[in-house]
Amino acid sequence: MKKTFQFDMAVNEIQFEADTAEKALTKLSLNLYKYGYVKSSYTDAILNREKIFPTGLAFSNYGVALPHTDCCHVNKPMIAVGVLKTPVIFHNMGDANQNVSVKIIFMLAMNNSKNQLQLLSSFMENLQDTALLENIVHSKTPERLTQIMSEKMTIH
């Protein structure tokens, strides 16, 4: 049975500014912390994991990052979606020597490793949808961004 993942628009950011991947990750992780989804250790865990296991992916028109970390840093599941005003450089998930210019960040905060794998798999399928990425990038409000994501993401 599939169910829709419930997004919280309070943790999403559209057209936000950051000049490095670290600043972008910090901004989104602090949103998750502010609303109680993650523990105080989450930001450092995300930043440290990104250094070891980069999460940048290049798709047809946009670079995407899927940062996540261990479940022990999460209070309750949520995904923070960030659309940057200007892309920032992440390292490629498959080859850390390659850079990816990232415009969209999907920060996963999962408290169950099985759900995390399911969501990552679902994201990989959905990220092939160029129209979806266009709609995300051109969202004018956090409400619209949240609606787009809620319509697309399901958990099996």
mmCIF file of N, CA and C in Angstrom, residues 18-137:
data_model
loop_
_atom_site.group_PDB
_atom_site.id
_atom_site.type_symbol
_atom_site.label_atom_id
_atom_site.label_comp_id
_atom_site.label_asym_id
_atom_site.label_seq_id
_atom_site.Cartn_x
_atom_site.Cartn_y
_atom_site.Cartn_z
ATOM 1 N N ALA A 18 22.785 31.091 -0.781
ATOM 2 C CA ALA A 18 23.919 30.488 -0.079
ATOM 3 C C ALA A 18 25.051 30.473 -1.096
ATOM 4 N N ASP A 19 26.265 30.749 -0.658
ATOM 5 C CA ASP A 19 27.376 30.766 -1.617
ATOM 6 C C ASP A 19 28.235 29.508 -1.562
ATOM 7 N N THR A 20 27.887 28.589 -0.648
ATOM 8 C CA THR A 20 28.590 27.300 -0.597
ATOM 9 C C THR A 20 27.580 26.203 -0.264
ATOM 10 N N ALA A 21 27.961 24.981 -0.573
ATOM 11 C CA ALA A 21 27.122 23.833 -0.214
ATOM 12 C C ALA A 21 26.947 23.760 1.298
ATOM 13 N N GLU A 22 28.007 24.033 2.040
ATOM 14 C CA GLU A 22 27.948 23.956 3.499
ATOM 15 C C GLU A 22 26.913 24.932 4.064
ATOM 16 N N LYS A 23 26.876 26.150 3.522
ATOM 17 C CA LYS A 23 25.903 27.145 4.009
ATOM 18 C C LYS A 23 24.483 26.737 3.643
ATOM 19 N N ALA A 24 24.301 26.171 2.464
ATOM 20 C CA ALA A 24 22.972 25.704 2.047
ATOM 21 C C ALA A 24 22.511 24.565 2.945
ATOM 22 N N LEU A 25 23.402 23.616 3.209
ATOM 23 C CA LEU A 25 23.059 22.478 4.075
ATOM 24 C C LEU A 25 22.755 22.938 5.499
ATOM 25 N N THR A 26 23.523 23.883 5.977
ATOM 26 C CA THR A 26 23.308 24.405 7.329
ATOM 27 C C THR A 26 21.944 25.077 7.433
ATOM 28 N N LYS A 27 21.586 25.885 6.454
ATOM 29 C CA LYS A 27 20.295 26.577 6.453
ATOM 30 C C LYS A 27 19.142 25.576 6.546
ATOM 31 N N LEU A 28 19.136 24.571 5.671
ATOM 32 C CA LEU A 28 18.044 23.596 5.673
ATOM 33 C C LEU A 28 18.034 22.747 6.942
ATOM 34 N N SER A 29 19.211 22.357 7.417
ATOM 35 C CA SER A 29 19.259 21.521 8.620
ATOM 36 C C SER A 29 18.780 22.300 9.850
ATOM 37 N N LEU A 30 19.067 23.587 9.896
ATOM 38 C CA LEU A 30 18.598 24.400 11.024
ATOM 39 C C LEU A 30 17.082 24.589 10.974
ATOM 40 N N ASN A 31 16.507 24.628 9.771
ATOM 41 C CA ASN A 31 15.042 24.648 9.657
ATOM 42 C C ASN A 31 14.462 23.379 10.277
ATOM 43 N N LEU A 32 15.047 22.244 9.941
ATOM 44 C CA LEU A 32 14.568 20.978 10.500
ATOM 45 C C LEU A 32 14.705 20.966 12.023
ATOM 46 N N TYR A 33 15.801 21.509 12.521
ATOM 47 C CA TYR A 33 16.022 21.562 13.962
ATOM 48 C C TYR A 33 15.018 22.502 14.637
ATOM 49 N N LYS A 34 14.816 23.658 14.043
ATOM 50 C CA LYS A 34 13.904 24.670 14.592
ATOM 51 C C LYS A 34 12.504 24.104 14.817
ATOM 52 N N TYR A 35 12.063 23.238 13.915
ATOM 53 C CA TYR A 35 10.709 22.688 14.013
ATOM 54 C C TYR A 35 10.671 21.294 14.661
ATOM 55 N N GLY A 36 11.784 20.901 15.288
ATOM 56 C CA GLY A 36 11.794 19.694 16.104
ATOM 57 C C GLY A 36 11.950 18.373 15.377
ATOM 58 N N TYR A 37 12.250 18.410 14.089
ATOM 59 C CA TYR A 37 12.375 17.158 13.341
ATOM 60 C C TYR A 37 13.703 16.445 13.596
ATOM 61 N N VAL A 38 14.724 17.218 13.961
ATOM 62 C CA VAL A 38 16.045 16.614 14.156
ATOM 63 C C VAL A 38 16.663 17.083 15.467
ATOM 64 N N LYS A 39 17.683 16.359 15.888
ATOM 65 C CA LYS A 39 18.410 16.688 17.109
ATOM 66 C C LYS A 39 19.481 17.739 16.810
ATOM 67 N N SER A 40 20.042 18.298 17.851
ATOM 68 C CA SER A 40 21.072 19.332 17.683
ATOM 69 C C SER A 40 22.313 18.798 16.968
ATOM 70 N N SER A 41 22.514 17.499 16.986
ATOM 71 C CA SER A 41 23.674 16.875 16.336
ATOM 72 C C SER A 41 23.514 16.757 14.812
ATOM 73 N N TYR A 42 22.313 16.986 14.303
ATOM 74 C CA TYR A 42 22.001 16.738 12.889
ATOM 75 C C TYR A 42 22.847 17.579 11.926
ATOM 76 N N THR A 43 22.978 18.871 12.179
ATOM 77 C CA THR A 43 23.723 19.740 11.251
ATOM 78 C C THR A 43 25.157 19.256 11.084
ATOM 79 N N ASP A 44 25.854 19.013 12.179
ATOM 80 C CA ASP A 44 27.238 18.516 12.076
ATOM 81 C C ASP A 44 27.284 17.168 11.373
ATOM 82 N N ALA A 45 26.312 16.308 11.660
ATOM 83 C CA ALA A 45 26.285 14.983 11.032
ATOM 84 C C ALA A 45 26.091 15.094 9.515
ATOM 85 N N ILE A 46 25.196 15.983 9.085
ATOM 86 C CA ILE A 46 24.969 16.199 7.644
ATOM 87 C C ILE A 46 26.242 16.718 6.979
ATOM 88 N N LEU A 47 26.859 17.717 7.574
ATOM 89 C CA LEU A 47 28.070 18.321 6.998
ATOM 90 C C LEU A 47 29.209 17.303 6.931
ATOM 91 N N ASN A 48 29.383 16.535 8.002
ATOM 92 C CA ASN A 48 30.460 15.537 8.020
ATOM 93 C C ASN A 48 30.211 14.423 7.013
ATOM 94 N N ARG A 49 28.969 13.966 6.907
ATOM 95 C CA ARG A 49 28.660 12.897 5.959
ATOM 96 C C ARG A 49 28.844 13.369 4.519
ATOM 97 N N GLU A 50 28.487 14.604 4.250
ATOM 98 C CA GLU A 50 28.618 15.146 2.886
ATOM 99 C C GLU A 50 30.083 15.165 2.445
ATOM 100 N N LYS A 51 30.990 15.392 3.384
ATOM 101 C CA LYS A 51 32.426 15.394 3.061
ATOM 102 C C LYS A 51 32.904 13.996 2.666
ATOM 103 N N ILE A 52 32.358 12.978 3.320
ATOM 104 C CA ILE A 52 32.789 11.599 3.082
ATOM 105 C C ILE A 52 32.004 10.951 1.943
ATOM 106 N N PHE A 53 30.693 11.158 1.946
ATOM 107 C CA PHE A 53 29.802 10.570 0.935
ATOM 108 C C PHE A 53 29.004 11.691 0.263
ATOM 109 N N PRO A 54 29.568 12.305 -0.776
ATOM 110 C CA PRO A 54 28.879 13.421 -1.428
ATOM 111 C C PRO A 54 27.544 12.985 -2.034
ATOM 112 N N THR A 55 26.627 13.964 -2.173
ATOM 113 C CA THR A 55 25.270 13.637 -2.605
ATOM 114 C C THR A 55 24.809 14.391 -3.858
ATOM 115 N N GLY A 56 25.717 15.037 -4.563
ATOM 116 C CA GLY A 56 25.334 15.770 -5.768
ATOM 117 C C GLY A 56 25.042 14.840 -6.936
ATOM 118 N N LEU A 57 23.990 15.151 -7.672
ATOM 119 C CA LEU A 57 23.604 14.382 -8.858
ATOM 120 C C LEU A 57 23.264 15.349 -9.987
ATOM 121 N N ALA A 58 23.772 15.064 -11.175
ATOM 122 C CA ALA A 58 23.470 15.910 -12.336
ATOM 123 C C ALA A 58 22.322 15.284 -13.113
ATOM 124 N N PHE A 59 21.274 16.072 -13.308
ATOM 125 C CA PHE A 59 20.156 15.642 -14.146
ATOM 126 C C PHE A 59 20.100 16.562 -15.355
ATOM 127 N N SER A 60 19.148 16.324 -16.235
ATOM 128 C CA SER A 60 19.129 17.010 -17.524
ATOM 129 C C SER A 60 19.300 18.524 -17.424
ATOM 130 N N ASN A 61 18.485 19.185 -16.617
ATOM 131 C CA ASN A 61 18.568 20.644 -16.552
ATOM 132 C C ASN A 61 19.099 21.188 -15.232
ATOM 133 N N TYR A 62 19.071 20.364 -14.190
ATOM 134 C CA TYR A 62 19.422 20.866 -12.866
ATOM 135 C C TYR A 62 20.265 19.864 -12.105
ATOM 136 N N GLY A 63 21.130 20.423 -11.262
ATOM 137 C CA GLY A 63 21.845 19.598 -10.309
ATOM 138 C C GLY A 63 20.999 19.478 -9.051
ATOM 139 N N VAL A 64 21.033 18.299 -8.463
ATOM 140 C CA VAL A 64 20.233 17.993 -7.279
ATOM 141 C C VAL A 64 21.157 17.384 -6.235
ATOM 142 N N ALA A 65 20.892 17.666 -4.966
ATOM 143 C CA ALA A 65 21.618 17.018 -3.873
ATOM 144 C C ALA A 65 20.599 16.335 -2.965
ATOM 145 N N LEU A 66 20.978 15.161 -2.469
ATOM 146 C CA LEU A 66 20.122 14.368 -1.578
ATOM 147 C C LEU A 66 20.838 14.093 -0.248
ATOM 148 N N PRO A 67 21.177 15.125 0.499
ATOM 149 C CA PRO A 67 21.894 14.887 1.758
ATOM 150 C C PRO A 67 21.019 14.172 2.782
ATOM 151 N N HIS A 68 21.663 13.286 3.518
ATOM 152 C CA HIS A 68 21.004 12.545 4.584
ATOM 153 C C HIS A 68 22.093 12.048 5.527
ATOM 154 N N THR A 69 21.684 11.601 6.686
ATOM 155 C CA THR A 69 22.643 11.085 7.651
ATOM 156 C C THR A 69 21.984 10.001 8.494
ATOM 157 N N ASP A 70 22.681 9.532 9.486
ATOM 158 C CA ASP A 70 22.199 8.428 10.311
ATOM 159 C C ASP A 70 20.911 8.790 11.045
ATOM 160 N N CYS A 71 20.084 7.787 11.200
ATOM 161 C CA CYS A 71 18.766 7.937 11.829
ATOM 162 C C CYS A 71 18.841 8.407 13.286
ATOM 163 N N CYS A 72 19.957 8.166 13.942
ATOM 164 C CA CYS A 72 20.092 8.528 15.352
ATOM 165 C C CYS A 72 20.051 10.039 15.591
ATOM 166 N N HIS A 73 20.184 10.835 14.533
ATOM 167 C CA HIS A 73 20.155 12.298 14.651
ATOM 168 C C HIS A 73 18.765 12.870 14.381
ATOM 169 N N VAL A 74 17.779 11.991 14.170
ATOM 170 C CA VAL A 74 16.441 12.414 13.754
ATOM 171 C C VAL A 74 15.402 12.093 14.828
ATOM 172 N N ASN A 75 14.528 13.072 15.101
ATOM 173 C CA ASN A 75 13.417 12.874 16.041
ATOM 174 C C ASN A 75 12.196 12.295 15.337
ATOM 175 N N LYS A 76 11.838 12.883 14.210
ATOM 176 C CA LYS A 76 10.689 12.408 13.431
ATOM 177 C C LYS A 76 10.948 12.716 11.962
ATOM 178 N N PRO A 77 10.435 11.882 11.071
ATOM 179 C CA PRO A 77 10.776 11.996 9.656
ATOM 180 C C PRO A 77 10.252 13.264 8.985
ATOM 181 N N MET A 78 11.116 13.832 8.131
ATOM 182 C CA MET A 78 10.734 14.990 7.325
ATOM 183 C C MET A 78 11.758 15.145 6.206
ATOM 184 N N ILE A 79 11.333 15.802 5.161
ATOM 185 C CA ILE A 79 12.225 16.149 4.057
ATOM 186 C C ILE A 79 12.144 17.654 3.882
ATOM 187 N N ALA A 80 13.272 18.317 3.999
ATOM 188 C CA ALA A 80 13.337 19.755 3.737
ATOM 189 C C ALA A 80 13.760 19.931 2.280
ATOM 190 N N VAL A 81 12.998 20.721 1.549
ATOM 191 C CA VAL A 81 13.292 20.971 0.146
ATOM 192 C C VAL A 81 13.783 22.408 0.015
ATOM 193 N N GLY A 82 14.914 22.565 -0.636
ATOM 194 C CA GLY A 82 15.460 23.889 -0.849
ATOM 195 C C GLY A 82 15.731 24.138 -2.318
ATOM 196 N N VAL A 83 15.264 25.276 -2.806
ATOM 197 C CA VAL A 83 15.557 25.705 -4.169
ATOM 198 C C VAL A 83 16.423 26.950 -4.054
ATOM 199 N N LEU A 84 17.647 26.838 -4.515
ATOM 200 C CA LEU A 84 18.605 27.935 -4.412
ATOM 201 C C LEU A 84 18.377 28.987 -5.491
ATOM 202 N N LYS A 85 18.604 30.223 -5.128
ATOM 203 C CA LYS A 85 18.503 31.312 -6.107
ATOM 204 C C LYS A 85 19.586 31.145 -7.163
ATOM 205 N N THR A 86 20.787 30.843 -6.704
ATOM 206 C CA THR A 86 21.931 30.592 -7.576
ATOM 207 C C THR A 86 22.535 29.250 -7.173
ATOM 208 N N PRO A 87 22.796 28.368 -8.116
ATOM 209 C CA PRO A 87 23.358 27.060 -7.769
ATOM 210 C C PRO A 87 24.678 27.145 -6.998
ATOM 211 N N VAL A 88 24.927 26.140 -6.179
ATOM 212 C CA VAL A 88 26.195 26.009 -5.462
ATOM 213 C C VAL A 88 26.830 24.677 -5.843
ATOM 214 N N ILE A 89 28.112 24.566 -5.616
ATOM 215 C CA ILE A 89 28.863 23.376 -6.016
ATOM 216 C C ILE A 89 28.828 22.314 -4.925
ATOM 217 N N PHE A 90 28.389 21.123 -5.321
ATOM 218 C CA PHE A 90 28.466 19.907 -4.508
ATOM 219 C C PHE A 90 29.387 18.954 -5.260
ATOM 220 N N HIS A 91 29.865 17.938 -4.570
ATOM 221 C CA HIS A 91 30.619 16.886 -5.239
ATOM 222 C C HIS A 91 29.638 15.806 -5.687
ATOM 223 N N ASN A 92 29.985 15.158 -6.779
ATOM 224 C CA ASN A 92 29.130 14.143 -7.374
ATOM 225 C C ASN A 92 29.049 12.899 -6.498
ATOM 226 N N MET A 93 27.836 12.345 -6.383
ATOM 227 C CA MET A 93 27.604 11.153 -5.577
ATOM 228 C C MET A 93 28.421 9.956 -6.081
ATOM 229 N N GLY A 94 28.551 9.825 -7.378
ATOM 230 C CA GLY A 94 29.252 8.682 -7.947
ATOM 231 C C GLY A 94 30.744 8.877 -8.111
ATOM 232 N N ASP A 95 31.190 10.132 -8.161
ATOM 233 C CA ASP A 95 32.611 10.441 -8.354
ATOM 234 C C ASP A 95 32.918 11.761 -7.660
ATOM 235 N N ALA A 96 33.476 11.678 -6.458
ATOM 236 C CA ALA A 96 33.733 12.864 -5.644
ATOM 237 C C ALA A 96 34.691 13.857 -6.298
ATOM 238 N N ASN A 97 35.397 13.438 -7.352
ATOM 239 C CA ASN A 97 36.294 14.361 -8.055
ATOM 240 C C ASN A 97 35.544 15.254 -9.043
ATOM 241 N N GLN A 98 34.290 14.929 -9.299
ATOM 242 C CA GLN A 98 33.479 15.747 -10.201
ATOM 243 C C GLN A 98 32.580 16.683 -9.397
ATOM 244 N N ASN A 99 32.436 17.909 -9.900
ATOM 245 C CA ASN A 99 31.550 18.875 -9.267
ATOM 246 C C ASN A 99 30.191 18.852 -9.947
ATOM 247 N N VAL A 100 29.171 19.156 -9.156
ATOM 248 C CA VAL A 100 27.810 19.289 -9.671
ATOM 249 C C VAL A 100 27.289 20.645 -9.210
ATOM 250 N N SER A 101 26.762 21.416 -10.141
ATOM 251 C CA SER A 101 26.155 22.705 -9.832
ATOM 252 C C SER A 101 24.711 22.443 -9.402
ATOM 253 N N VAL A 102 24.450 22.530 -8.097
ATOM 254 C CA VAL A 102 23.165 22.115 -7.521
ATOM 255 C C VAL A 102 22.222 23.296 -7.332
ATOM 256 N N LYS A 103 21.013 23.118 -7.829
ATOM 257 C CA LYS A 103 19.938 24.112 -7.707
ATOM 258 C C LYS A 103 18.872 23.664 -6.700
ATOM 259 N N ILE A 104 18.671 22.347 -6.561
ATOM 260 C CA ILE A 104 17.619 21.810 -5.692
ATOM 261 C C ILE A 104 18.243 20.858 -4.674
ATOM 262 N N ILE A 105 17.872 21.035 -3.409
ATOM 263 C CA ILE A 105 18.342 20.156 -2.337
ATOM 264 C C ILE A 105 17.133 19.493 -1.686
ATOM 265 N N PHE A 106 17.189 18.173 -1.579
ATOM 266 C CA PHE A 106 16.189 17.404 -0.853
ATOM 267 C C PHE A 106 16.905 16.825 0.364
ATOM 268 N N MET A 107 16.736 17.441 1.519
ATOM 269 C CA MET A 107 17.419 16.991 2.728
ATOM 270 C C MET A 107 16.534 16.013 3.475
ATOM 271 N N LEU A 108 16.962 14.761 3.514
ATOM 272 C CA LEU A 108 16.179 13.701 4.143
ATOM 273 C C LEU A 108 16.540 13.570 5.620
ATOM 274 N N ALA A 109 15.501 13.603 6.435
ATOM 275 C CA ALA A 109 15.652 13.345 7.863
ATOM 276 C C ALA A 109 14.731 12.173 8.172
ATOM 277 N N MET A 110 15.304 10.985 8.166
ATOM 278 C CA MET A 110 14.519 9.769 8.384
ATOM 279 C C MET A 110 14.965 9.093 9.671
ATOM 280 N N ASN A 111 13.994 8.630 10.451
ATOM 281 C CA ASN A 111 14.332 7.959 11.707
ATOM 282 C C ASN A 111 14.224 6.444 11.592
ATOM 283 N N ASN A 112 14.121 5.953 10.359
ATOM 284 C CA ASN A 112 14.037 4.522 10.099
ATOM 285 C C ASN A 112 14.828 4.250 8.820
ATOM 286 N N SER A 113 15.865 3.440 8.898
ATOM 287 C CA SER A 113 16.747 3.232 7.740
ATOM 288 C C SER A 113 16.012 2.583 6.564
ATOM 289 N N LYS A 114 15.021 1.732 6.838
ATOM 290 C CA LYS A 114 14.252 1.119 5.749
ATOM 291 C C LYS A 114 13.486 2.196 4.971
ATOM 292 N N ASN A 115 12.828 3.106 5.688
ATOM 293 C CA ASN A 115 12.109 4.200 5.026
ATOM 294 C C ASN A 115 13.059 5.104 4.252
ATOM 295 N N GLN A 116 14.250 5.308 4.797
ATOM 296 C CA GLN A 116 15.234 6.152 4.120
ATOM 297 C C GLN A 116 15.607 5.551 2.770
ATOM 298 N N LEU A 117 15.827 4.257 2.732
ATOM 299 C CA LEU A 117 16.152 3.593 1.467
ATOM 300 C C LEU A 117 14.996 3.655 0.483
ATOM 301 N N GLN A 118 13.773 3.481 0.975
ATOM 302 C CA GLN A 118 12.599 3.572 0.107
ATOM 303 C C GLN A 118 12.456 4.974 -0.471
ATOM 304 N N LEU A 119 12.658 5.982 0.371
ATOM 305 C CA LEU A 119 12.540 7.356 -0.110
ATOM 306 C C LEU A 119 13.634 7.694 -1.111
ATOM 307 N N LEU A 120 14.854 7.252 -0.844
ATOM 308 C CA LEU A 120 15.933 7.495 -1.799
ATOM 309 C C LEU A 120 15.616 6.856 -3.149
ATOM 310 N N SER A 121 15.082 5.655 -3.104
ATOM 311 C CA SER A 121 14.710 4.966 -4.331
ATOM 312 C C SER A 121 13.607 5.723 -5.064
ATOM 313 N N SER A 122 12.612 6.171 -4.326
ATOM 314 C CA SER A 122 11.515 6.940 -4.913
ATOM 315 C C SER A 122 12.026 8.250 -5.506
ATOM 316 N N PHE A 123 12.926 8.919 -4.805
ATOM 317 C CA PHE A 123 13.508 10.152 -5.329
ATOM 318 C C PHE A 123 14.240 9.895 -6.644
ATOM 319 N N MET A 124 15.006 8.835 -6.680
ATOM 320 C CA MET A 124 15.774 8.547 -7.893
ATOM 321 C C MET A 124 14.838 8.362 -9.090
ATOM 322 N N GLU A 125 13.703 7.710 -8.870
ATOM 323 C CA GLU A 125 12.715 7.555 -9.948
ATOM 324 C C GLU A 125 12.137 8.907 -10.351
ATOM 325 N N ASN A 126 11.713 9.689 -9.366
ATOM 326 C CA ASN A 126 11.054 10.964 -9.640
ATOM 327 C C ASN A 126 11.990 12.007 -10.244
ATOM 328 N N LEU A 127 13.269 11.920 -9.936
ATOM 329 C CA LEU A 127 14.206 12.914 -10.445
ATOM 330 C C LEU A 127 14.450 12.775 -11.946
ATOM 331 N N GLN A 128 14.009 11.678 -12.513
ATOM 332 C CA GLN A 128 14.098 11.500 -13.967
ATOM 333 C C GLN A 128 13.039 12.345 -14.684
ATOM 334 N N ASP A 129 12.064 12.837 -13.929
ATOM 335 C CA ASP A 129 10.943 13.608 -14.466
ATOM 336 C C ASP A 129 11.349 15.082 -14.597
ATOM 337 N N THR A 130 11.727 15.479 -15.811
ATOM 338 C CA THR A 130 12.190 16.845 -16.065
ATOM 339 C C THR A 130 11.116 17.870 -15.722
ATOM 340 N N ALA A 131 9.853 17.565 -16.021
ATOM 341 C CA ALA A 131 8.756 18.495 -15.725
ATOM 342 C C ALA A 131 8.631 18.721 -14.212
ATOM 343 N N LEU A 132 8.823 17.668 -13.437
ATOM 344 C CA LEU A 132 8.771 17.806 -11.981
ATOM 345 C C LEU A 132 9.853 18.765 -11.499
ATOM 346 N N LEU A 133 11.085 18.579 -11.972
ATOM 347 C CA LEU A 133 12.181 19.462 -11.560
ATOM 348 C C LEU A 133 11.892 20.904 -11.967
ATOM 349 N N GLU A 134 11.351 21.096 -13.156
ATOM 350 C CA GLU A 134 10.987 22.450 -13.620
ATOM 351 C C GLU A 134 9.948 23.068 -12.676
ATOM 352 N N ASN A 135 8.926 22.289 -12.332
ATOM 353 C CA ASN A 135 7.888 22.798 -11.429
ATOM 354 C C ASN A 135 8.452 23.155 -10.064
ATOM 355 N N ILE A 136 9.364 22.350 -9.572
ATOM 356 C CA ILE A 136 9.988 22.637 -8.279
ATOM 357 C C ILE A 136 10.791 23.936 -8.351
ATOM 358 N N VAL A 137 11.626 24.057 -9.361
ATOM 359 C CA VAL A 137 12.477 25.241 -9.498
ATOM 360 C C VAL A 137 11.651 26.516 -9.666
#
